PDB file of C-alpha atoms in Angstrom:
ATOM      1  CA  UNK A   1       1.604  19.792 -20.870  1.00 86.00           C
ATOM      2  CA  UNK A   2       0.850  19.499 -17.153  1.00 93.00           C
ATOM      3  CA  UNK A   3       1.676  23.151 -16.526  1.00 95.00           C
ATOM      4  CA  UNK A   4       0.657  24.549 -13.135  1.00 98.00           C
ATOM      5  CA  UNK A   5       1.423  28.263 -13.403  1.00 97.00           C
ATOM      6  CA  UNK A   6      -0.655  30.269 -10.959  1.00 97.00           C
ATOM      7  CA  UNK A   7      -1.524  27.244  -8.858  1.00 98.00           C
ATOM      8  CA  UNK A   8      -0.711  26.843  -5.171  1.00 98.00           C
ATOM      9  CA  UNK A   9       0.151  23.348  -3.976  1.00 99.00           C
ATOM     10  CA  UNK A  10       0.593  21.986  -0.462  1.00 99.00           C
ATOM     11  CA  UNK A  11       2.655  18.820  -0.040  1.00 99.00           C
ATOM     12  CA  UNK A  12       2.526  17.285   3.417  1.00 98.00           C
ATOM     13  CA  UNK A  13       5.672  15.517   4.510  1.00 98.00           C
ATOM     14  CA  UNK A  14       7.468  17.399   1.786  1.00 98.00           C
ATOM     15  CA  UNK A  15      10.923  17.623   3.296  1.00 97.00           C
ATOM     16  CA  UNK A  16      12.274  14.266   2.109  1.00 96.00           C
ATOM     17  CA  UNK A  17      11.767  11.231  -0.078  1.00 96.00           C
ATOM     18  CA  UNK A  18       8.643  11.094  -2.194  1.00 98.00           C
ATOM     19  CA  UNK A  19       7.382  14.329  -0.637  1.00 98.00           C
ATOM     20  CA  UNK A  20      10.471  16.245  -1.679  1.00 98.00           C
ATOM     21  CA  UNK A  21      10.294  14.830  -5.206  1.00 98.00           C
ATOM     22  CA  UNK A  22       6.645  15.903  -5.424  1.00 98.00           C
ATOM     23  CA  UNK A  23       7.519  19.424  -4.289  1.00 98.00           C
ATOM     24  CA  UNK A  24      10.230  19.689  -6.921  1.00 98.00           C
ATOM     25  CA  UNK A  25       8.048  18.233  -9.682  1.00 98.00           C
ATOM     26  CA  UNK A  26       5.104  20.547  -8.981  1.00 98.00           C
ATOM     27  CA  UNK A  27       7.394  23.579  -8.727  1.00 98.00           C
ATOM     28  CA  UNK A  28       9.040  22.646 -12.023  1.00 98.00           C
ATOM     29  CA  UNK A  29       5.595  22.850 -13.633  1.00 98.00           C
ATOM     30  CA  UNK A  30       5.105  26.380 -12.282  1.00 98.00           C
ATOM     31  CA  UNK A  31       3.198  25.876  -9.038  1.00 98.00           C
ATOM     32  CA  UNK A  32       3.955  27.775  -5.865  1.00 98.00           C
ATOM     33  CA  UNK A  33       4.746  24.927  -3.478  1.00 98.00           C
ATOM     34  CA  UNK A  34       4.245  24.874   0.277  1.00 98.00           C
ATOM     35  CA  UNK A  35       6.627  22.341   1.799  1.00 98.00           C
ATOM     36  CA  UNK A  36       5.098  20.914   4.974  1.00 98.00           C
ATOM     37  CA  UNK A  37       7.152  19.290   7.708  1.00 98.00           C
ATOM     38  CA  UNK A  38       6.428  17.998  11.200  1.00 97.00           C
ATOM     39  CA  UNK A  39      10.065  17.830  12.300  1.00 94.00           C
ATOM     40  CA  UNK A  40      13.282  18.984  10.729  1.00 90.00           C
ATOM     41  CA  UNK A  41      12.736  22.557   9.599  1.00 97.00           C
ATOM     42  CA  UNK A  42      16.234  22.597   8.134  1.00 98.00           C
ATOM     43  CA  UNK A  43      15.385  19.815   5.678  1.00 98.00           C
ATOM     44  CA  UNK A  44      12.189  21.563   4.599  1.00 98.00           C
ATOM     45  CA  UNK A  45      14.005  24.852   4.120  1.00 98.00           C
ATOM     46  CA  UNK A  46      16.638  23.034   2.083  1.00 98.00           C
ATOM     47  CA  UNK A  47      13.910  21.793  -0.271  1.00 98.00           C
ATOM     48  CA  UNK A  48      12.356  25.244  -0.597  1.00 98.00           C
ATOM     49  CA  UNK A  49      15.727  26.902  -1.173  1.00 98.00           C
ATOM     50  CA  UNK A  50      16.614  24.373  -3.869  1.00 98.00           C
ATOM     51  CA  UNK A  51      13.328  25.063  -5.646  1.00 98.00           C
ATOM     52  CA  UNK A  52      13.848  28.822  -5.518  1.00 98.00           C
ATOM     53  CA  UNK A  53      17.435  28.440  -6.719  1.00 98.00           C
ATOM     54  CA  UNK A  54      16.112  26.474  -9.705  1.00 98.00           C
ATOM     55  CA  UNK A  55      13.767  29.354 -10.545  1.00 98.00           C
ATOM     56  CA  UNK A  56      10.639  28.104  -8.804  1.00 98.00           C
ATOM     57  CA  UNK A  57       8.489  29.349  -5.959  1.00 98.00           C
ATOM     58  CA  UNK A  58       8.363  27.662  -2.566  1.00 98.00           C
ATOM     59  CA  UNK A  59       7.897  28.227   1.131  1.00 98.00           C
ATOM     60  CA  UNK A  60       7.744  26.042   4.236  1.00 98.00           C
ATOM     61  CA  UNK A  61       4.972  25.348   6.739  1.00 98.00           C
ATOM     62  CA  UNK A  62       5.527  23.390   9.933  1.00 98.00           C
ATOM     63  CA  UNK A  63       2.654  21.379  11.391  1.00 98.00           C
ATOM     64  CA  UNK A  64       1.961  17.791  12.385  1.00 98.00           C
ATOM     65  CA  UNK A  65      -0.980  16.392  10.399  1.00 98.00           C
ATOM     66  CA  UNK A  66      -2.036  14.342  13.437  1.00 98.00           C
ATOM     67  CA  UNK A  67      -2.714  17.624  15.298  1.00 98.00           C
ATOM     68  CA  UNK A  68      -6.122  18.569  13.918  1.00 98.00           C
ATOM     69  CA  UNK A  69      -6.296  22.140  15.210  1.00 98.00           C
ATOM     70  CA  UNK A  70      -2.784  23.021  14.105  1.00 98.00           C
ATOM     71  CA  UNK A  71      -3.355  21.479  10.677  1.00 98.00           C
ATOM     72  CA  UNK A  72      -6.637  23.261  10.062  1.00 98.00           C
ATOM     73  CA  UNK A  73      -5.216  26.587  11.211  1.00 98.00           C
ATOM     74  CA  UNK A  74      -2.119  26.224   9.019  1.00 98.00           C
ATOM     75  CA  UNK A  75      -4.052  25.295   5.879  1.00 98.00           C
ATOM     76  CA  UNK A  76      -6.537  28.112   6.431  1.00 98.00           C
ATOM     77  CA  UNK A  77      -3.648  30.548   6.780  1.00 98.00           C
ATOM     78  CA  UNK A  78      -1.957  29.263   3.603  1.00 98.00           C
ATOM     79  CA  UNK A  79      -5.147  29.654   1.574  1.00 98.00           C
ATOM     80  CA  UNK A  80      -5.825  33.107   3.019  1.00 98.00           C
ATOM     81  CA  UNK A  81      -2.308  34.387   2.366  1.00 98.00           C
ATOM     82  CA  UNK A  82      -2.217  33.176  -1.228  1.00 98.00           C
ATOM     83  CA  UNK A  83      -5.876  33.777  -1.923  1.00 98.00           C
ATOM     84  CA  UNK A  84      -6.222  30.161  -3.038  1.00 98.00           C
ATOM     85  CA  UNK A  85      -5.144  26.553  -2.538  1.00 98.00           C
ATOM     86  CA  UNK A  86      -5.409  24.429  -5.654  1.00 98.00           C
ATOM     87  CA  UNK A  87      -3.545  21.202  -4.983  1.00 99.00           C
ATOM     88  CA  UNK A  88      -3.108  18.990  -1.935  1.00 99.00           C
ATOM     89  CA  UNK A  89      -0.677  16.098  -1.997  1.00 99.00           C
ATOM     90  CA  UNK A  90      -1.379  14.205   1.240  1.00 98.00           C
ATOM     91  CA  UNK A  91       1.947  12.457   1.485  1.00 98.00           C
ATOM     92  CA  UNK A  92       2.791  12.645   5.203  1.00 98.00           C
ATOM     93  CA  UNK A  93       2.948   9.172   6.664  1.00 97.00           C
ATOM     94  CA  UNK A  94       4.824   6.836   8.959  1.00 97.00           C
ATOM     95  CA  UNK A  95       5.630   3.133   8.879  1.00 95.00           C
ATOM     96  CA  UNK A  96       5.871   0.974  12.000  1.00 95.00           C
ATOM     97  CA  UNK A  97       6.482  -2.627  11.019  1.00 94.00           C
ATOM     98  CA  UNK A  98       6.080  -5.790  13.065  1.00 93.00           C
ATOM     99  CA  UNK A  99       4.189  -9.039  13.234  1.00 96.00           C
ATOM    100  CA  UNK A 100       0.568  -8.801  14.378  1.00 97.00           C
ATOM    101  CA  UNK A 101       1.173 -10.587  17.689  1.00 96.00           C
ATOM    102  CA  UNK A 102       3.793  -7.971  18.575  1.00 96.00           C
ATOM    103  CA  UNK A 103       1.786  -4.949  17.452  1.00 96.00           C
ATOM    104  CA  UNK A 104       1.585  -2.359  20.220  1.00 97.00           C
ATOM    105  CA  UNK A 105      -1.657  -0.501  20.799  1.00 97.00           C
ATOM    106  CA  UNK A 106       0.106   2.857  20.791  1.00 98.00           C
ATOM    107  CA  UNK A 107       1.762   2.067  17.445  1.00 98.00           C
ATOM    108  CA  UNK A 108      -1.579   1.088  15.935  1.00 98.00           C
ATOM    109  CA  UNK A 109      -3.124   4.346  17.124  1.00 98.00           C
ATOM    110  CA  UNK A 110      -0.201   6.434  15.903  1.00 98.00           C
ATOM    111  CA  UNK A 111      -0.309   4.865  12.441  1.00 98.00           C
ATOM    112  CA  UNK A 112      -3.988   5.660  11.991  1.00 98.00           C
ATOM    113  CA  UNK A 113      -3.609   9.144  13.506  1.00 98.00           C
ATOM    114  CA  UNK A 114      -0.988  10.163  10.964  1.00 98.00           C
ATOM    115  CA  UNK A 115      -1.696   8.064   7.882  1.00 98.00           C
ATOM    116  CA  UNK A 116      -5.492   8.138   7.857  1.00 98.00           C
ATOM    117  CA  UNK A 117      -6.953  10.738  10.182  1.00 98.00           C
ATOM    118  CA  UNK A 118      -4.231  13.226   9.311  1.00 98.00           C
ATOM    119  CA  UNK A 119      -4.847  12.796   5.591  1.00 98.00           C
ATOM    120  CA  UNK A 120      -8.599  13.218   6.040  1.00 98.00           C
ATOM    121  CA  UNK A 121      -8.160  16.345   8.150  1.00 98.00           C
ATOM    122  CA  UNK A 122      -5.878  17.841   5.490  1.00 98.00           C
ATOM    123  CA  UNK A 123      -8.390  17.071   2.755  1.00 98.00           C
ATOM    124  CA  UNK A 124     -11.284  18.529   4.734  1.00 98.00           C
ATOM    125  CA  UNK A 125      -9.400  21.773   5.305  1.00 98.00           C
ATOM    126  CA  UNK A 126      -7.913  22.029   1.808  1.00 98.00           C
ATOM    127  CA  UNK A 127     -11.174  21.435  -0.030  1.00 98.00           C
ATOM    128  CA  UNK A 128     -12.805  24.499   1.541  1.00 98.00           C
ATOM    129  CA  UNK A 129     -10.935  27.017  -0.653  1.00 98.00           C
ATOM    130  CA  UNK A 130     -11.142  24.583  -3.567  1.00 98.00           C
ATOM    131  CA  UNK A 131     -14.925  24.526  -3.311  1.00 98.00           C
ATOM    132  CA  UNK A 132     -15.048  28.316  -3.496  1.00 97.00           C
ATOM    133  CA  UNK A 133     -12.826  28.304  -6.562  1.00 98.00           C
ATOM    134  CA  UNK A 134     -14.675  25.336  -8.099  1.00 98.00           C
ATOM    135  CA  UNK A 135     -11.332  23.770  -8.999  1.00 98.00           C
ATOM    136  CA  UNK A 136      -9.061  21.508  -7.046  1.00 98.00           C
ATOM    137  CA  UNK A 137      -6.841  18.466  -6.961  1.00 98.00           C
ATOM    138  CA  UNK A 138      -6.490  16.137  -3.970  1.00 99.00           C
ATOM    139  CA  UNK A 139      -3.912  13.366  -4.194  1.00 99.00           C
ATOM    140  CA  UNK A 140      -3.453  10.750  -1.464  1.00 99.00           C
ATOM    141  CA  UNK A 141      -0.292   8.666  -1.193  1.00 98.00           C
ATOM    142  CA  UNK A 142      -1.284   5.074  -0.604  1.00 98.00           C
ATOM    143  CA  UNK A 143       0.959   2.025  -1.127  1.00 98.00           C
ATOM    144  CA  UNK A 144       1.160  -1.261  -2.978  1.00 97.00           C
ATOM    145  CA  UNK A 145       0.868  -3.044   0.381  1.00 97.00           C
ATOM    146  CA  UNK A 146      -2.531  -1.420   0.869  1.00 98.00           C
ATOM    147  CA  UNK A 147      -3.733  -3.529  -2.058  1.00 98.00           C
ATOM    148  CA  UNK A 148      -1.707  -6.741  -1.824  1.00 96.00           C
ATOM    149  CA  UNK A 149      -0.699  -6.874   1.857  1.00 96.00           C
ATOM    150  CA  UNK A 150       2.688  -7.814   3.281  1.00 93.00           C
ATOM    151  CA  UNK A 151       4.016  -9.878   6.165  1.00 93.00           C
ATOM    152  CA  UNK A 152       4.809  -7.711   9.179  1.00 94.00           C
ATOM    153  CA  UNK A 153       2.866  -4.707   7.893  1.00 96.00           C
ATOM    154  CA  UNK A 154      -0.715  -5.439   8.923  1.00 97.00           C
ATOM    155  CA  UNK A 155      -1.351  -2.064  10.537  1.00 98.00           C
ATOM    156  CA  UNK A 156       0.532  -0.058   7.908  1.00 98.00           C
ATOM    157  CA  UNK A 157      -1.273  -1.907   5.113  1.00 98.00           C
ATOM    158  CA  UNK A 158      -4.593  -1.216   6.819  1.00 98.00           C
ATOM    159  CA  UNK A 159      -3.922   2.535   6.847  1.00 98.00           C
ATOM    160  CA  UNK A 160      -2.919   2.583   3.193  1.00 98.00           C
ATOM    161  CA  UNK A 161      -5.936   0.486   2.206  1.00 98.00           C
ATOM    162  CA  UNK A 162      -8.161   2.886   4.135  1.00 98.00           C
ATOM    163  CA  UNK A 163      -6.938   5.755   1.980  1.00 98.00           C
ATOM    164  CA  UNK A 164      -8.321   4.035  -1.103  1.00 98.00           C
ATOM    165  CA  UNK A 165     -11.825   4.080   0.378  1.00 98.00           C
ATOM    166  CA  UNK A 166     -11.298   7.687   1.423  1.00 98.00           C
ATOM    167  CA  UNK A 167     -10.233   8.574  -2.121  1.00 98.00           C
ATOM    168  CA  UNK A 168     -13.270   7.026  -3.769  1.00 98.00           C
ATOM    169  CA  UNK A 169     -15.725   8.527  -1.282  1.00 98.00           C
ATOM    170  CA  UNK A 170     -14.375  12.076  -1.379  1.00 98.00           C
ATOM    171  CA  UNK A 171     -14.154  11.883  -5.176  1.00 98.00           C
ATOM    172  CA  UNK A 172     -17.903  11.288  -5.309  1.00 98.00           C
ATOM    173  CA  UNK A 173     -18.624  14.074  -2.825  1.00 98.00           C
ATOM    174  CA  UNK A 174     -16.668  16.781  -4.641  1.00 98.00           C
ATOM    175  CA  UNK A 175     -17.014  15.887  -8.317  1.00 98.00           C
ATOM    176  CA  UNK A 176     -19.792  18.440  -8.811  1.00 98.00           C
ATOM    177  CA  UNK A 177     -17.396  21.170  -7.630  1.00 98.00           C
ATOM    178  CA  UNK A 178     -14.765  20.260 -10.243  1.00 98.00           C
ATOM    179  CA  UNK A 179     -12.467  18.844  -7.561  1.00 98.00           C
ATOM    180  CA  UNK A 180     -10.771  15.589  -8.476  1.00 98.00           C
ATOM    181  CA  UNK A 181      -9.563  13.158  -5.835  1.00 99.00           C
ATOM    182  CA  UNK A 182      -7.153  10.359  -6.645  1.00 99.00           C
ATOM    183  CA  UNK A 183      -4.599   8.101  -5.001  1.00 98.00           C
ATOM    184  CA  UNK A 184      -1.102   7.135  -6.028  1.00 98.00           C
ATOM    185  CA  UNK A 185       0.020   3.716  -4.825  1.00 98.00           C
ATOM    186  CA  UNK A 186       3.815   3.369  -5.015  1.00 98.00           C
ATOM    187  CA  UNK A 187       5.537   0.005  -4.998  1.00 96.00           C
ATOM    188  CA  UNK A 188       9.021  -0.410  -3.541  1.00 92.00           C
ATOM    189  CA  UNK A 189      10.626   3.009  -3.898  1.00 93.00           C
ATOM    190  CA  UNK A 190      14.202   3.914  -2.950  1.00 90.00           C
ATOM    191  CA  UNK A 191      13.659   6.381  -0.083  1.00 81.00           C
ATOM    192  CA  UNK A 192      14.630   6.808   3.573  1.00 72.00           C
ATOM    193  CA  UNK A 193      11.723   4.543   4.557  1.00 63.00           C
ATOM    194  CA  UNK A 194      13.217   1.655   2.571  1.00 69.00           C
ATOM    195  CA  UNK A 195      16.878   2.414   3.282  1.00 67.00           C
ATOM    196  CA  UNK A 196      17.141  -0.556   5.673  1.00 69.00           C
ATOM    197  CA  UNK A 197      16.577  -2.999   2.810  1.00 71.00           C
ATOM    198  CA  UNK A 198      19.848  -4.780   1.988  1.00 74.00           C
ATOM    199  CA  UNK A 199      21.206  -5.201  -1.522  1.00 76.00           C
ATOM    200  CA  UNK A 200      20.374  -8.898  -1.331  1.00 77.00           C
ATOM    201  CA  UNK A 201      16.777  -8.087  -0.413  1.00 74.00           C
ATOM    202  CA  UNK A 202      16.591  -5.606  -3.300  1.00 75.00           C
ATOM    203  CA  UNK A 203      17.730  -8.320  -5.678  1.00 79.00           C
ATOM    204  CA  UNK A 204      14.966 -10.594  -4.403  1.00 80.00           C
ATOM    205  CA  UNK A 205      12.429  -7.783  -4.759  1.00 79.00           C
ATOM    206  CA  UNK A 206      13.555  -7.069  -8.300  1.00 81.00           C
ATOM    207  CA  UNK A 207      12.633 -10.639  -9.225  1.00 85.00           C
ATOM    208  CA  UNK A 208       9.043  -9.924  -8.114  1.00 88.00           C
ATOM    209  CA  UNK A 209       8.817  -6.756 -10.181  1.00 94.00           C
ATOM    210  CA  UNK A 210       8.216  -7.220 -13.913  1.00 95.00           C
ATOM    211  CA  UNK A 211      10.273  -4.115 -14.752  1.00 95.00           C
ATOM    212  CA  UNK A 212      13.142  -5.657 -12.818  1.00 91.00           C
ATOM    213  CA  UNK A 213      13.970  -2.762 -10.515  1.00 89.00           C
ATOM    214  CA  UNK A 214      12.786  -0.752  -7.574  1.00 89.00           C
ATOM    215  CA  UNK A 215      11.356   2.688  -8.289  1.00 94.00           C
ATOM    216  CA  UNK A 216      12.542   6.199  -7.570  1.00 96.00           C
ATOM    217  CA  UNK A 217      10.801   9.067  -5.821  1.00 97.00           C
ATOM    218  CA  UNK A 218      10.768  10.895  -9.163  1.00 98.00           C
ATOM    219  CA  UNK A 219       8.677   8.083 -10.660  1.00 98.00           C
ATOM    220  CA  UNK A 220       5.996   8.737  -8.044  1.00 98.00           C
ATOM    221  CA  UNK A 221       6.295  12.521  -8.297  1.00 98.00           C
ATOM    222  CA  UNK A 222       5.659  12.383 -12.045  1.00 98.00           C
ATOM    223  CA  UNK A 223       2.365  10.596 -11.407  1.00 98.00           C
ATOM    224  CA  UNK A 224       1.376  13.243  -8.853  1.00 98.00           C
ATOM    225  CA  UNK A 225       2.278  16.059 -11.256  1.00 98.00           C
ATOM    226  CA  UNK A 226      -0.015  14.536 -13.864  1.00 98.00           C
ATOM    227  CA  UNK A 227      -2.932  14.148 -11.442  1.00 98.00           C
ATOM    228  CA  UNK A 228      -2.459  17.754 -10.305  1.00 98.00           C
ATOM    229  CA  UNK A 229      -2.718  19.072 -13.847  1.00 98.00           C
ATOM    230  CA  UNK A 230      -5.558  20.385 -15.963  1.00 97.00           C
ATOM    231  CA  UNK A 231      -5.039  17.445 -18.305  1.00 98.00           C
ATOM    232  CA  UNK A 232      -6.153  15.059 -15.537  1.00 98.00           C
ATOM    233  CA  UNK A 233      -9.462  16.872 -15.116  1.00 98.00           C
ATOM    234  CA  UNK A 234     -11.512  13.833 -16.158  1.00 98.00           C
ATOM    235  CA  UNK A 235      -9.706  11.443 -13.815  1.00 98.00           C
ATOM    236  CA  UNK A 236     -11.184  11.069 -10.331  1.00 98.00           C
ATOM    237  CA  UNK A 237     -11.654   8.327  -7.764  1.00 98.00           C
ATOM    238  CA  UNK A 238      -8.795   6.348  -9.292  1.00 98.00           C
ATOM    239  CA  UNK A 239      -5.695   4.600  -8.008  1.00 98.00           C
ATOM    240  CA  UNK A 240      -2.597   5.216 -10.113  1.00 98.00           C
ATOM    241  CA  UNK A 241      -0.194   2.358  -9.388  1.00 98.00           C
ATOM    242  CA  UNK A 242       3.494   3.199  -9.670  1.00 98.00           C
ATOM    243  CA  UNK A 243       4.940  -0.212  -8.863  1.00 97.00           C
ATOM    244  CA  UNK A 244       6.747  -1.522 -11.914  1.00 97.00           C
ATOM    245  CA  UNK A 245       4.033  -4.097 -12.475  1.00 97.00           C
ATOM    246  CA  UNK A 246       4.453  -5.729  -9.056  1.00 95.00           C
ATOM    247  CA  UNK A 247       0.704  -5.536  -8.508  1.00 95.00           C
ATOM    248  CA  UNK A 248      -1.691  -5.136 -11.432  1.00 92.00           C
TER     249      UNK A 248
END
């Protein structure tokens, strides 16, 4: 089940954390994976090399999703070179935390440029070849805080909540072309973005999570692999929550 042989998948922000896990999961199911990175080519190449060493297919593509022209050109080139682009995992994102009264205008703009506008630009470019093929999968990475909120994350939560509206709207637009559009909303996942959380804080978090633990990047990647598959062809406009029951 969930096999992706012959499919081409682009994962933005694929060089680390959840993005890397998604690249590895999709490649393990047979997809040719394009590992996107904005900075740190070495990390992206490390991911691609690991996939190839494991018997999969992967390559890297450097572009910043907040740069519209560069993003559109890169995605067009990927689709042209492979003759297709079947799956987009819009994972690239940043987190800038702080109380509302201390929120800087430039940080607010940067968050929306990357997390929202960048994701929309990627989807707009990626769905062009999908429309021609009349098959596609678009997966946005949202967050539990986009649904339940969190102190000190007003702007970040706003960007992740925005992606839920984007998901539902694009799902309606492209359903007739056999393109599904869904969101995955992770809870507290052990990645670089949460590495500053102390063990004591993790223990407190675990008490708020019915399953009693924080999640792993592989937990999220498994959800993305499912949504990218043929088996998920009747699932669109949905939010798949991978949060251990923290928000239901």
